[in-house]
PDB file of C-alpha atoms in Angstrom:
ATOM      1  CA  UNK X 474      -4.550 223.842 160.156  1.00 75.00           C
ATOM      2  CA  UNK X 475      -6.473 223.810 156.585  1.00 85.00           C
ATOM      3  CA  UNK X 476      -7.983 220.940 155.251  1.00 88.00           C
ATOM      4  CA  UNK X 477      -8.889 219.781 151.904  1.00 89.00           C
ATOM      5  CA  UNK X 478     -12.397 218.228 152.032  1.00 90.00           C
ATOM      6  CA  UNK X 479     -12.808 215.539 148.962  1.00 91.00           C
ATOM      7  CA  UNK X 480     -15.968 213.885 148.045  1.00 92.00           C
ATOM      8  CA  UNK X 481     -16.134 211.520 145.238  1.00 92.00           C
ATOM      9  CA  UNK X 482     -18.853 212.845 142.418  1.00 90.00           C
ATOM     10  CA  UNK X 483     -18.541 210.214 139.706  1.00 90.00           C
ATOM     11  CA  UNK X 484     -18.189 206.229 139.546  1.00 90.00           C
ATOM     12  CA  UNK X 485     -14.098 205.203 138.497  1.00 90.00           C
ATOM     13  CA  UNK X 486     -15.808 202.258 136.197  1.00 91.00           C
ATOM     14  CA  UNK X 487     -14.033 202.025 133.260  1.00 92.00           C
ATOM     15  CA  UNK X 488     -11.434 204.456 133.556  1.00 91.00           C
ATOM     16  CA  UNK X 489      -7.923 204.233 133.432  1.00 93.00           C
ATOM     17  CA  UNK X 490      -6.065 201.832 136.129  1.00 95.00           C
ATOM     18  CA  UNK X 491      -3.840 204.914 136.945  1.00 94.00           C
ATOM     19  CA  UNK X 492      -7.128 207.148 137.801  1.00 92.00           C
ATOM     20  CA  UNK X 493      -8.211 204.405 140.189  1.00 93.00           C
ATOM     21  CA  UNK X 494      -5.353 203.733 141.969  1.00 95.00           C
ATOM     22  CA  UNK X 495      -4.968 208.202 142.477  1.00 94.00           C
ATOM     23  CA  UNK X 496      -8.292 207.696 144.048  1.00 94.00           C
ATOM     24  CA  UNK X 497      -7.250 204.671 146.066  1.00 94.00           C
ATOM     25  CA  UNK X 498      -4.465 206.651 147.413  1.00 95.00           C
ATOM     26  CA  UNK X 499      -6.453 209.348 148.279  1.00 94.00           C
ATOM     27  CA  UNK X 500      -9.071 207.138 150.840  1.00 95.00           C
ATOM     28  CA  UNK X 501     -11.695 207.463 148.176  1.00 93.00           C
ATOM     29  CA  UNK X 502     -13.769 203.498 147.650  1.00 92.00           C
ATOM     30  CA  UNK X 503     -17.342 204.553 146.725  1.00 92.00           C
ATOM     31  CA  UNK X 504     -19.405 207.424 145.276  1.00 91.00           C
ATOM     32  CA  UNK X 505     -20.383 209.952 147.994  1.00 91.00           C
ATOM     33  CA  UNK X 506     -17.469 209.274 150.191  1.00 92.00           C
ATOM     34  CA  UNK X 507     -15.852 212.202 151.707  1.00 92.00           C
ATOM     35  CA  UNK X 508     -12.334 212.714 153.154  1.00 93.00           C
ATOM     36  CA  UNK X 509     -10.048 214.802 154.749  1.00 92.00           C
ATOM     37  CA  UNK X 510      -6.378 215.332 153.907  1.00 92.00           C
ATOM     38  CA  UNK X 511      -4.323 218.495 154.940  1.00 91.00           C
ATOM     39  CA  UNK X 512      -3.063 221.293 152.049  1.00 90.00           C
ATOM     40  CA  UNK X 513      -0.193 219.847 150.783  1.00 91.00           C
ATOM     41  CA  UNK X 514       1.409 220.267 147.578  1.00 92.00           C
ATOM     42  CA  UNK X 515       1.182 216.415 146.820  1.00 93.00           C
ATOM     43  CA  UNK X 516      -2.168 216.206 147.711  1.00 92.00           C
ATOM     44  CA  UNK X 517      -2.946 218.675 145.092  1.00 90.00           C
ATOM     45  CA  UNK X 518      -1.590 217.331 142.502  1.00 92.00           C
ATOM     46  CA  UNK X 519      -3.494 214.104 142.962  1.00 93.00           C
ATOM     47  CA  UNK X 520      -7.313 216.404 143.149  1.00 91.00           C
ATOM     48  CA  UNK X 521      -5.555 217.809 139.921  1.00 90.00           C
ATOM     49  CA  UNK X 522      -5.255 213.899 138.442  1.00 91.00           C
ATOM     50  CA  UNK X 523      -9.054 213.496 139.021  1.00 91.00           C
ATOM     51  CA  UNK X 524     -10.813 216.412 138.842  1.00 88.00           C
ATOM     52  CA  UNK X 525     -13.402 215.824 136.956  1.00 88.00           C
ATOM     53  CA  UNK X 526     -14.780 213.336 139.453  1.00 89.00           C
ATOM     54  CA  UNK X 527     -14.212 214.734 142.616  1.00 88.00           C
ATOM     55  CA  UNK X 528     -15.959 217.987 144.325  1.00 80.00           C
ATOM     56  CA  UNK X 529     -12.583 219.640 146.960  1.00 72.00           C
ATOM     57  CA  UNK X 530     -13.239 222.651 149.286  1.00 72.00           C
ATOM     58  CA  UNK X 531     -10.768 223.856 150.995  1.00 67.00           C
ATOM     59  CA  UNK X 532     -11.204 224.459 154.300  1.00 62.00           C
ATOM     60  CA  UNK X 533     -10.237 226.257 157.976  1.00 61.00           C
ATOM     61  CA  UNK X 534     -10.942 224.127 160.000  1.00 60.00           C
ATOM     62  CA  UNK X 535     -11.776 226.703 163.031  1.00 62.00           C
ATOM     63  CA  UNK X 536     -14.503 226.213 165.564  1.00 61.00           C
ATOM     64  CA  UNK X 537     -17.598 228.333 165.780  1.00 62.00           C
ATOM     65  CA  UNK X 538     -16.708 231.484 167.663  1.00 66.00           C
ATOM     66  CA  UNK X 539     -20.617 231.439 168.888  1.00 73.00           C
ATOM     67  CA  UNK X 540     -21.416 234.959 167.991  1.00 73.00           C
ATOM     68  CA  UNK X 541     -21.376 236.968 164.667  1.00 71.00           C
ATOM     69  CA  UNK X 542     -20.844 240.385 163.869  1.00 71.00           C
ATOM     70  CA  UNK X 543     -24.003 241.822 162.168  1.00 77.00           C
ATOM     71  CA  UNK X 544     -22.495 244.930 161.234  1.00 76.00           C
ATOM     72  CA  UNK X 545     -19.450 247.054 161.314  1.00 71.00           C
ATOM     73  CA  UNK X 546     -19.038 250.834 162.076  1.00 72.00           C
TER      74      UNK X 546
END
């Protein structure tokens, strides 16, 4: 299953009550926080509300295999 990965960048002090309660919603309380919500289409659209003060990766969330392949032939 993928994973969006959402850390909170930037402080919500002073900014609109709607922008705070987006973040509030998404499990986001302090600066540096991090969570973990799966790809949905409403998720997205609340990263899209607050953009501009979150960092998202999206991510597989698939173990380590434990090897690597250094080069193909």
């Amino acid at each position: 299953m993928s994973y969006f990965r959402i850390t909170l960048i930037r402080s919500a002090i002073g900014l609109p009550r709607r922008t705070t309660d987006v973040l509030k919603a998404l499990g986001l309380k302090k600066r540096m926080a991090t969570v973990f919500h799966p790809v949905s289409q409403s998720v997205a659209g609340q990263i899209m509300k607050v953009k501009e003060l979150v960092e998202e990766v999206h991510l597989e969330r698939k173990p380590d295999p434990g090897y690597y392949i250094e080069k193909r032939l």
